[in-house]
Amino acid sequence: MKIIQVPFTYYPDPVGGTEIYVESLVRELATLGVACTIAAPGDVSSSYQWGNSQVRRFSVSSQIDNVADMYGEGDEQAAAEFEKILELEKPDLVHLHAHTRAISVKLVDKIKARKIPVVFTYHTPTVTCQRGTMLRWGRSECDGFMDPVSCSACCLQGKGLPRLISEGIARLPLPLVKGLGKMGLRGGAWTALRMRELVTLKHKTTHSFLQSIDHIVAVCQWVQKVLLRNSIPPNKITLCRQGLSHQIPENPPCSTSKVANEVFRLVYLGRLDPTKGVDLLIKALALMPDNAVSLDIYGISQGEGGKTYETQLSQLAKIDSRIHFFAPIPGDKILETLEQYDALVVPSRLMETGPLVVLEAFAAGISVIGSNLGGIKELVQDGVNGFLVKKPTPDDWAKAIKAQSERNTPKMESTKNVRTMKEVAQSMEQKYKELLNNCSVL
């Protein structure tokens, strides 16, 4: 069996949880005799080896003539370049891990034209949420139903417009806003006025993309519910939670109590982006200057937005000697690094589908302090293996950190039932076989 795995990006570029997932999945599938090639969008088409994996990058056009092209069926150049990979690799099945301008309806059409089954894993809220967080007005969990008017208003409010103005623009008659597009008007204000048209187009494209996929993998329960609310048939969805990509220690870390006045050590691992909420942690520590707490940030900056946010965080933290920034940790060093800390902090401002780092914290025997949202609250039992912060405010985070630091509780022992990527790979292999058998019958 030969599979092409298609993530949003890939090494040596800065990567996030999706790419770590794909790398681990490919490694575990290899032990089951499933051969995988990784194909990812890039600035230029190229081919190289990364570890034991063959990686093929397919180029994406940098020219966007109309803003609507960002919301439509996808980039023609990327689809054409991916078709060359299909011809070269001749896979039995393609597994997509993103839905973007590059990994699009047009790309799926190229796959389906060759009668190759397609699997899609829903990794991030951006698949169905134009705001990208799945939080209504940036505050509360959204049910995820794709409605052009309400989604347009929420998106505009997320870009800084007052809510009342956002709602007014979202209710502009569709023929009127389409007319603006035909007139060739572009730029910030004109794009805002066209938001309902653009979101309507995006929803149509997303529905088309999801309907054309043969099977969809939901990595957590809230994703499964969102797919069902958007008319994806139940038999087309598999709930398959993420798994730990590292070997779980055979000998759990010894439980040791904190001694009096010892610094309570917090750690953050992950992408540096406003939706990840690292600024909440820095502001929270500023509210508790006399507390014996430290924060080590192992951050990954992706793109210009990530670099800008990293600079902002550095400026915000420069007067607090308790906060330190470090380079990302190599995968094989994550568990032993986490064992040095008292708690992992996950201050997300979006509906996470994991994140994987929560499983890593469990395996390392440390607790988790995380936002009471999405996949985090599906994994963290409040007061048992962690602490859930009710509101995404510096004040609430300061209270949570202070409460945990003063409990003098011992480290958790490694969680024995942490799901692994080996189990995920076994589930995926079975699903691949089912789809290929169904195709052969047809």
Short mmCIF file of C-alpha atoms in Angstrom, two decimals, residues 36 71 130 139 220 293 327 432:
data_model
loop_
_atom_site.label_atom_id
_atom_site.label_comp_id
_atom_site.label_asym_id
_atom_site.label_seq_id
_atom_site.Cartn_x
_atom_site.Cartn_y
_atom_site.Cartn_z
CA CYS A 36 4.33 6.98 2.50
CA TYR A 71 -11.76 32.06 -0.82
CA GLN A 130 -13.12 31.98 8.72
CA ARG A 139 -15.34 34.79 23.51
CA CYS A 220 -11.56 15.21 18.78
CA VAL A 293 7.10 31.44 39.57
CA ALA A 327 14.50 27.54 20.70
CA TYR A 432 -7.16 2.86 4.23
#
